[in-house]
PDB file of C-alpha atoms in Angstrom:
ATOM      1  CA  GLU P   1      39.293  19.638 -57.941  1.00 96.00           C
ATOM      2  CA  ILE P   2      42.434  18.990 -55.981  1.00 97.00           C
ATOM      3  CA  VAL P   3      44.330  15.989 -57.331  1.00 98.00           C
ATOM      4  CA  MET P   4      46.251  13.356 -55.129  1.00 98.00           C
ATOM      5  CA  THR P   5      49.549  11.750 -56.303  1.00 98.00           C
ATOM      6  CA  GLN P   6      50.851   8.658 -54.823  1.00 97.00           C
ATOM      7  CA  THR P   7      53.588   6.050 -56.021  1.00 92.00           C
ATOM      8  CA  PRO P   8      51.426   2.910 -56.890  1.00 92.00           C
ATOM      9  CA  LEU P   9      53.466   0.471 -55.448  1.00 94.00           C
ATOM     10  CA  LEU P  10      55.342  -0.338 -52.403  1.00 93.00           C
ATOM     11  CA  PRO P  11      57.400  -3.712 -51.425  1.00 92.00           C
ATOM     12  CA  VAL P  12      57.988  -4.117 -47.973  1.00 93.00           C
ATOM     13  CA  THR P  13      60.331  -6.038 -45.391  1.00 94.00           C
ATOM     14  CA  LEU P  14      58.269  -7.543 -42.652  1.00 95.00           C
ATOM     15  CA  GLY P  15      59.763  -6.056 -39.697  1.00 95.00           C
ATOM     16  CA  GLN P  16      61.378  -3.048 -41.503  1.00 95.00           C
ATOM     17  CA  SER P  17      59.877   0.631 -41.789  1.00 95.00           C
ATOM     18  CA  ALA P  18      57.859   1.419 -44.819  1.00 95.00           C
ATOM     19  CA  SER P  19      57.135   5.450 -45.949  1.00 97.00           C
ATOM     20  CA  ILE P  20      54.327   6.244 -48.345  1.00 97.00           C
ATOM     21  CA  SER P  21      54.036   9.535 -49.888  1.00 97.00           C
ATOM     22  CA  CYS P  22      51.359  11.575 -50.990  1.00 98.00           C
ATOM     23  CA  ARG P  23      51.510  14.743 -52.857  1.00 98.00           C
ATOM     24  CA  SER P  24      48.547  17.255 -53.334  1.00 98.00           C
ATOM     25  CA  SER P  25      48.333  19.797 -56.369  1.00 97.00           C
ATOM     26  CA  GLN P  26      47.377  22.192 -54.127  1.00 96.00           C
ATOM     27  CA  SER P  27      47.909  23.605 -50.580  1.00 95.00           C
ATOM     28  CA  LEU P  28      45.699  21.577 -48.526  1.00 94.00           C
ATOM     29  CA  VAL P  29      45.556  24.352 -45.406  1.00 92.00           C
ATOM     30  CA  ASN P  30      41.985  24.947 -45.190  1.00 88.00           C
ATOM     31  CA  SER P  31      40.801  28.444 -44.771  1.00 87.00           C
ATOM     32  CA  ASP P  32      39.958  27.747 -40.985  1.00 88.00           C
ATOM     33  CA  GLY P  33      44.278  27.311 -40.536  1.00 89.00           C
ATOM     34  CA  TYR P  34      43.860  23.481 -40.308  1.00 92.00           C
ATOM     35  CA  THR P  35      45.284  20.774 -42.737  1.00 94.00           C
ATOM     36  CA  TYR P  36      42.229  18.141 -43.592  1.00 95.00           C
ATOM     37  CA  LEU P  37      44.561  15.334 -44.571  1.00 97.00           C
ATOM     38  CA  SER P  38      44.027  11.551 -44.055  1.00 98.00           C
ATOM     39  CA  TRP P  39      45.064   8.113 -44.374  1.00 98.00           C
ATOM     40  CA  LEU P  40      43.200   5.263 -44.890  1.00 98.00           C
ATOM     41  CA  HIS P  41      43.858   1.354 -45.612  1.00 98.00           C
ATOM     42  CA  GLN P  42      41.785  -1.240 -47.443  1.00 98.00           C
ATOM     43  CA  ARG P  43      42.591  -5.198 -47.243  1.00 96.00           C
ATOM     44  CA  PRO P  44      41.181  -7.082 -50.525  1.00 93.00           C
ATOM     45  CA  GLY P  45      37.378  -7.419 -50.180  1.00 93.00           C
ATOM     46  CA  GLN P  46      37.065  -5.022 -47.305  1.00 97.00           C
ATOM     47  CA  PRO P  47      36.045  -1.224 -46.842  1.00 98.00           C
ATOM     48  CA  PRO P  48      38.397   1.112 -46.018  1.00 98.00           C
ATOM     49  CA  ARG P  49      39.924   1.677 -42.477  1.00 98.00           C
ATOM     50  CA  LEU P  50      40.568   5.212 -41.194  1.00 98.00           C
ATOM     51  CA  LEU P  51      44.012   5.565 -40.122  1.00 98.00           C
ATOM     52  CA  ILE P  52      45.120   9.075 -39.586  1.00 98.00           C
ATOM     53  CA  TYR P  53      43.567  12.610 -39.705  1.00 97.00           C
ATOM     54  CA  GLN P  54      44.712  15.706 -39.712  1.00 96.00           C
ATOM     55  CA  ILE P  55      47.771  14.797 -41.176  1.00 97.00           C
ATOM     56  CA  SER P  56      49.018  13.162 -37.885  1.00 97.00           C
ATOM     57  CA  TYR P  57      46.161  11.911 -35.437  1.00 97.00           C
ATOM     58  CA  ARG P  58      45.965   8.612 -35.126  1.00 98.00           C
ATOM     59  CA  PHE P  59      42.514   7.210 -35.177  1.00 97.00           C
ATOM     60  CA  SER P  60      40.872   4.725 -32.503  1.00 96.00           C
ATOM     61  CA  GLY P  61      42.302   1.702 -32.202  1.00 96.00           C
ATOM     62  CA  VAL P  62      44.999   1.998 -34.911  1.00 97.00           C
ATOM     63  CA  PRO P  63      48.684   0.828 -33.617  1.00 96.00           C
ATOM     64  CA  ASP P  64      51.211   3.302 -32.655  1.00 95.00           C
ATOM     65  CA  ARG P  65      53.268   1.846 -35.582  1.00 96.00           C
ATOM     66  CA  PHE P  66      51.594   3.980 -37.675  1.00 98.00           C
ATOM     67  CA  SER P  67      52.258   7.980 -38.012  1.00 98.00           C
ATOM     68  CA  GLY P  68      51.819  10.548 -40.542  1.00 98.00           C
ATOM     69  CA  SER P  69      53.512  14.045 -41.102  1.00 98.00           C
ATOM     70  CA  GLY P  70      53.580  16.683 -43.373  1.00 97.00           C
ATOM     71  CA  ALA P  71      52.651  19.952 -44.736  1.00 96.00           C
ATOM     72  CA  GLY P  72      50.960  22.012 -47.325  1.00 92.00           C
ATOM     73  CA  THR P  73      51.260  19.706 -50.455  1.00 96.00           C
ATOM     74  CA  ASP P  74      53.502  16.857 -49.069  1.00 97.00           C
ATOM     75  CA  PHE P  75      52.460  14.398 -46.867  1.00 98.00           C
ATOM     76  CA  THR P  76      53.800  10.941 -45.517  1.00 98.00           C
ATOM     77  CA  LEU P  77      52.600   7.894 -44.041  1.00 98.00           C
ATOM     78  CA  LYS P  78      55.095   5.931 -42.149  1.00 97.00           C
ATOM     79  CA  ILE P  79      54.809   2.112 -40.687  1.00 96.00           C
ATOM     80  CA  SER P  80      57.273   1.181 -38.716  1.00 92.00           C
ATOM     81  CA  ARG P  81      58.249  -2.456 -38.223  1.00 92.00           C
ATOM     82  CA  VAL P  82      55.859  -3.538 -40.900  1.00 95.00           C
ATOM     83  CA  GLU P  83      53.511  -6.798 -40.019  1.00 95.00           C
ATOM     84  CA  ALA P  84      51.921  -9.266 -42.446  1.00 94.00           C
ATOM     85  CA  GLU P  85      48.374  -7.417 -41.458  1.00 94.00           C
ATOM     86  CA  ASP P  86      49.389  -4.386 -43.111  1.00 96.00           C
ATOM     87  CA  VAL P  87      49.407  -5.368 -46.804  1.00 95.00           C
ATOM     88  CA  GLY P  88      46.688  -3.518 -48.857  1.00 97.00           C
ATOM     89  CA  VAL P  89      46.519  -0.520 -50.544  1.00 98.00           C
ATOM     90  CA  TYR P  90      46.810   2.996 -48.565  1.00 98.00           C
ATOM     91  CA  TYR P  91      45.029   6.121 -49.672  1.00 98.00           C
ATOM     92  CA  CYS P  92      45.355   9.722 -49.030  1.00 98.00           C
ATOM     93  CA  MET P  93      42.435  11.777 -48.933  1.00 98.00           C
ATOM     94  CA  GLN P  94      42.168  15.526 -48.811  1.00 97.00           C
ATOM     95  CA  ALA P  95      39.067  17.575 -47.459  1.00 96.00           C
ATOM     96  CA  ALA P  96      40.264  20.786 -47.590  1.00 94.00           C
ATOM     97  CA  GLN P  97      37.869  21.634 -50.134  1.00 93.00           C
ATOM     98  CA  PHE P  98      34.786  19.929 -52.309  1.00 94.00           C
ATOM     99  CA  PRO P  99      35.153  17.324 -54.077  1.00 96.00           C
ATOM    100  CA  TRP P 100      37.188  15.522 -51.465  1.00 97.00           C
ATOM    101  CA  THR P 101      39.573  13.604 -53.492  1.00 98.00           C
ATOM    102  CA  PHE P 102      41.505  10.737 -52.838  1.00 98.00           C
ATOM    103  CA  GLY P 103      45.072   9.627 -54.181  1.00 98.00           C
ATOM    104  CA  GLN P 104      45.256   6.711 -56.524  1.00 97.00           C
ATOM    105  CA  GLY P 105      46.059   4.286 -53.958  1.00 97.00           C
ATOM    106  CA  THR P 106      49.878   2.852 -52.713  1.00 98.00           C
ATOM    107  CA  ARG P 107      49.685  -1.029 -52.830  1.00 97.00           C
ATOM    108  CA  VAL P 108      52.016  -2.351 -50.109  1.00 96.00           C
ATOM    109  CA  ASP P 109      53.370  -5.937 -50.692  1.00 93.00           C
ATOM    110  CA  ILE P 110      55.691  -8.046 -48.890  1.00 90.00           C
ATOM    111  CA  LYS P 111      58.869  -8.786 -50.714  1.00 87.00           C
TER     112      LYS P 111
ATOM    113  CA  GLN D   1      29.908  -0.234 -31.945  1.00 94.00           C
ATOM    114  CA  VAL D   2      29.170   1.843 -35.123  1.00 97.00           C
ATOM    115  CA  GLN D   3      27.243  -0.210 -37.994  1.00 98.00           C
ATOM    116  CA  LEU D   4      26.806   1.060 -41.398  1.00 98.00           C
ATOM    117  CA  VAL D   5      24.772  -1.259 -43.800  1.00 98.00           C
ATOM    118  CA  GLU D   6      24.180  -0.438 -47.369  1.00 98.00           C
ATOM    119  CA  SER D   7      21.272  -1.999 -49.404  1.00 98.00           C
ATOM    120  CA  GLY D   8      19.483  -1.573 -52.657  1.00 98.00           C
ATOM    121  CA  GLY D   9      22.348  -2.484 -55.375  1.00 97.00           C
ATOM    122  CA  GLY D  10      21.568  -4.456 -58.524  1.00 97.00           C
ATOM    123  CA  VAL D  11      22.033  -4.370 -62.311  1.00 98.00           C
ATOM    124  CA  VAL D  12      20.243  -1.381 -63.560  1.00 98.00           C
ATOM    125  CA  GLN D  13      19.959  -0.674 -67.254  1.00 98.00           C
ATOM    126  CA  PRO D  14      21.420   2.686 -68.647  1.00 98.00           C
ATOM    127  CA  GLY D  15      19.404   5.585 -68.335  1.00 98.00           C
ATOM    128  CA  ARG D  16      17.337   3.957 -65.435  1.00 98.00           C
ATOM    129  CA  SER D  17      16.930   5.108 -61.639  1.00 98.00           C
ATOM    130  CA  LEU D  18      17.382   3.265 -58.385  1.00 98.00           C
ATOM    131  CA  ARG D  19      18.180   4.270 -54.647  1.00 98.00           C
ATOM    132  CA  ILE D  20      20.378   2.573 -52.483  1.00 98.00           C
ATOM    133  CA  SER D  21      20.114   2.911 -48.789  1.00 98.00           C
ATOM    134  CA  CYS D  22      22.378   3.003 -45.254  1.00 98.00           C
ATOM    135  CA  GLU D  23      21.009   1.956 -42.211  1.00 98.00           C
ATOM    136  CA  ALA D  24      23.106   3.128 -39.162  1.00 98.00           C
ATOM    137  CA  ALA D  25      23.583   1.937 -35.533  1.00 98.00           C
ATOM    138  CA  GLY D  26      25.517   2.334 -32.901  1.00 97.00           C
ATOM    139  CA  PHE D  27      26.038   6.597 -33.041  1.00 97.00           C
ATOM    140  CA  SER D  28      24.084   9.148 -32.421  1.00 97.00           C
ATOM    141  CA  PHE D  29      23.331   9.367 -36.314  1.00 97.00           C
ATOM    142  CA  SER D  30      21.127  12.629 -36.455  1.00 97.00           C
ATOM    143  CA  SER D  31      24.224  14.323 -35.086  1.00 96.00           C
ATOM    144  CA  ASN D  32      26.754  13.222 -37.729  1.00 97.00           C
ATOM    145  CA  VAL D  33      27.314  14.221 -41.233  1.00 97.00           C
ATOM    146  CA  MET D  34      27.179  11.356 -43.593  1.00 98.00           C
ATOM    147  CA  HIS D  35      28.785  10.473 -47.069  1.00 98.00           C
ATOM    148  CA  TRP D  36      28.438   8.548 -50.101  1.00 98.00           C
ATOM    149  CA  ALA D  37      31.840   7.526 -51.802  1.00 98.00           C
ATOM    150  CA  ARG D  38      32.065   4.500 -54.650  1.00 98.00           C
ATOM    151  CA  GLN D  39      34.642   2.056 -55.902  1.00 98.00           C
ATOM    152  CA  VAL D  40      35.069   0.666 -59.353  1.00 98.00           C
ATOM    153  CA  PRO D  41      35.863  -3.066 -58.666  1.00 94.00           C
ATOM    154  CA  GLY D  42      39.782  -3.273 -58.799  1.00 93.00           C
ATOM    155  CA  LYS D  43      40.225   0.673 -58.865  1.00 96.00           C
ATOM    156  CA  GLY D  44      40.503   3.452 -56.575  1.00 97.00           C
ATOM    157  CA  LEU D  45      38.203   5.401 -54.342  1.00 98.00           C
ATOM    158  CA  GLU D  46      35.936   8.455 -55.466  1.00 98.00           C
ATOM    159  CA  TRP D  47      33.831  10.838 -53.262  1.00 98.00           C
ATOM    160  CA  VAL D  48      30.343  10.948 -54.279  1.00 98.00           C
ATOM    161  CA  ALA D  49      27.961  13.139 -51.814  1.00 98.00           C
ATOM    162  CA  ARG D  50      27.712  14.433 -48.475  1.00 97.00           C
ATOM    163  CA  ILE D  51      24.634  15.245 -46.158  1.00 97.00           C
ATOM    164  CA  SER D  52      24.766  17.726 -43.128  1.00 97.00           C
ATOM    165  CA  HIS D  53      22.944  16.159 -40.029  1.00 97.00           C
ATOM    166  CA  ASP D  54      19.861  18.186 -40.511  1.00 96.00           C
ATOM    167  CA  GLY D  55      19.874  17.095 -44.187  1.00 97.00           C
ATOM    168  CA  ILE D  56      20.018  20.772 -45.098  1.00 97.00           C
ATOM    169  CA  TYR D  57      23.030  21.171 -46.755  1.00 97.00           C
ATOM    170  CA  THR D  58      24.677  19.000 -49.655  1.00 97.00           C
ATOM    171  CA  GLN D  59      27.526  18.548 -52.072  1.00 97.00           C
ATOM    172  CA  TYR D  60      28.346  16.543 -54.871  1.00 98.00           C
ATOM    173  CA  LEU D  61      30.962  15.249 -57.312  1.00 98.00           C
ATOM    174  CA  ASP D  62      30.513  17.168 -60.357  1.00 97.00           C
ATOM    175  CA  SER D  63      30.009  14.328 -62.738  1.00 97.00           C
ATOM    176  CA  VAL D  64      26.788  13.511 -60.382  1.00 98.00           C
ATOM    177  CA  LYS D  65      25.283  16.622 -59.788  1.00 98.00           C
ATOM    178  CA  GLY D  66      21.847  17.054 -61.366  1.00 97.00           C
ATOM    179  CA  ARG D  67      21.951  13.366 -61.424  1.00 98.00           C
ATOM    180  CA  PHE D  68      22.095  11.858 -58.033  1.00 98.00           C
ATOM    181  CA  LEU D  69      20.194  13.100 -54.741  1.00 98.00           C
ATOM    182  CA  ILE D  70      21.523  12.227 -51.066  1.00 98.00           C
ATOM    183  CA  SER D  71      19.148  12.411 -48.342  1.00 98.00           C
ATOM    184  CA  ARG D  72      18.518  11.043 -44.639  1.00 98.00           C
ATOM    185  CA  ASP D  73      15.777  10.125 -42.483  1.00 98.00           C
ATOM    186  CA  ASN D  74      17.162  10.822 -38.992  1.00 98.00           C
ATOM    187  CA  SER D  75      13.797   9.165 -37.328  1.00 98.00           C
ATOM    188  CA  LYS D  76      15.282   5.618 -39.481  1.00 98.00           C
ATOM    189  CA  SER D  77      18.963   6.284 -38.942  1.00 98.00           C
ATOM    190  CA  THR D  78      19.419   6.133 -42.975  1.00 98.00           C
ATOM    191  CA  VAL D  79      21.166   7.929 -45.405  1.00 98.00           C
ATOM    192  CA  TYR D  80      19.887   7.438 -49.087  1.00 98.00           C
ATOM    193  CA  LEU D  81      21.149   7.935 -52.518  1.00 98.00           C
ATOM    194  CA  GLN D  82      18.731   8.334 -55.404  1.00 98.00           C
ATOM    195  CA  MET D  83      20.312   7.617 -58.773  1.00 98.00           C
ATOM    196  CA  ASN D  84      18.763   8.835 -61.962  1.00 98.00           C
ATOM    197  CA  SER D  85      19.829   8.948 -65.510  1.00 98.00           C
ATOM    198  CA  LEU D  86      22.680   6.000 -64.533  1.00 98.00           C
ATOM    199  CA  THR D  87      25.708   5.396 -66.997  1.00 98.00           C
ATOM    200  CA  THR D  88      27.997   2.645 -67.271  1.00 97.00           C
ATOM    201  CA  GLU D  89      30.480   4.711 -65.491  1.00 97.00           C
ATOM    202  CA  ASP D  90      28.422   4.696 -62.475  1.00 98.00           C
ATOM    203  CA  THR D  91      29.176   0.813 -62.209  1.00 98.00           C
ATOM    204  CA  ALA D  92      30.882   0.859 -59.087  1.00 98.00           C
ATOM    205  CA  VAL D  93      30.407  -0.549 -55.283  1.00 98.00           C
ATOM    206  CA  TYR D  94      28.906   2.405 -53.049  1.00 98.00           C
ATOM    207  CA  TYR D  95      29.768   2.533 -49.706  1.00 98.00           C
ATOM    208  CA  CYS D  96      28.330   4.813 -47.234  1.00 98.00           C
ATOM    209  CA  ALA D  97      30.821   6.441 -44.314  1.00 98.00           C
ATOM    210  CA  LYS D  98      30.504   8.480 -41.146  1.00 98.00           C
ATOM    211  CA  ASP D  99      31.784  11.837 -40.937  1.00 96.00           C
ATOM    212  CA  LEU D 100      34.554  12.435 -37.846  1.00 95.00           C
ATOM    213  CA  GLY D 101      32.839  15.465 -37.375  1.00 86.00           C
ATOM    214  CA  GLU D 102      35.283  19.026 -37.343  1.00 80.00           C
ATOM    215  CA  ARG D 103      38.054  16.487 -38.351  1.00 80.00           C
ATOM    216  CA  TRP D 104      36.710  16.491 -41.605  1.00 90.00           C
ATOM    217  CA  ALA D 105      37.595  12.739 -42.165  1.00 96.00           C
ATOM    218  CA  LEU D 106      35.480   9.185 -42.992  1.00 97.00           C
ATOM    219  CA  ASP D 107      36.101   7.475 -39.837  1.00 97.00           C
ATOM    220  CA  TYR D 108      33.738   4.549 -40.185  1.00 98.00           C
ATOM    221  CA  TRP D 109      32.360   2.560 -43.661  1.00 98.00           C
ATOM    222  CA  GLY D 110      29.883   0.168 -44.676  1.00 98.00           C
ATOM    223  CA  PRO D 111      30.614  -3.047 -46.442  1.00 98.00           C
ATOM    224  CA  GLY D 112      29.332  -1.528 -49.527  1.00 98.00           C
ATOM    225  CA  THR D 113      26.538  -2.688 -52.282  1.00 98.00           C
ATOM    226  CA  LEU D 114      27.491  -2.946 -55.725  1.00 98.00           C
ATOM    227  CA  VAL D 115      25.608  -0.959 -58.646  1.00 98.00           C
ATOM    228  CA  THR D 116      25.967  -2.480 -62.040  1.00 98.00           C
ATOM    229  CA  VAL D 117      24.918  -0.566 -64.750  1.00 98.00           C
ATOM    230  CA  SER D 118      24.832  -2.432 -67.571  1.00 97.00           C
ATOM    231  CA  SER D 119      22.244  -3.278 -70.804  1.00 94.00           C
TER     232      SER D 119
END
């Protein structure tokens, strides 16, 4: 099983940028050559919402303040100009091999 | 728009069984892979099972393999999770989620249904 590791807590300042890191225990490059790493955001009491797939592709309706980068085993979600609605928990998820696994989540709150 | 609605959660005793359902709308259900994931309240997310669009292929989390069965009825746009030999460690909110196709991500999630295993 691939273990995904995230920093548990990230205090941020409104209007500033924030970067959330995710590291996998092995490469997420699939046998087809693609890397199946996605990012989801969950607000309290709500289901998760997909933000980014395949490292850097924004899902439909996701603001361009969100961007993803990385390769191999190290990945980053960047939020530029943090807004109040961005608080909550961010999860990275790997789909390179079964079982699909999530990071433990990074809680973003406002300083 | 895409809608996923889970149902069937509740309180069940250890060792007993429960079937939860997820009814889908707003997309071509029979063409899409579907998943179940779960989340212990206040904790992180855990992927549980996946079923191919035609129901032929399934994958499971090791800890539920042999106890849980994912299935689907494309005529009803519904995916099921039959859970047997439940333990307290299966207590969680269970979400169904739609697969983003060949992008291998979970693009839409239902609101979830709470399953509590307790004597």
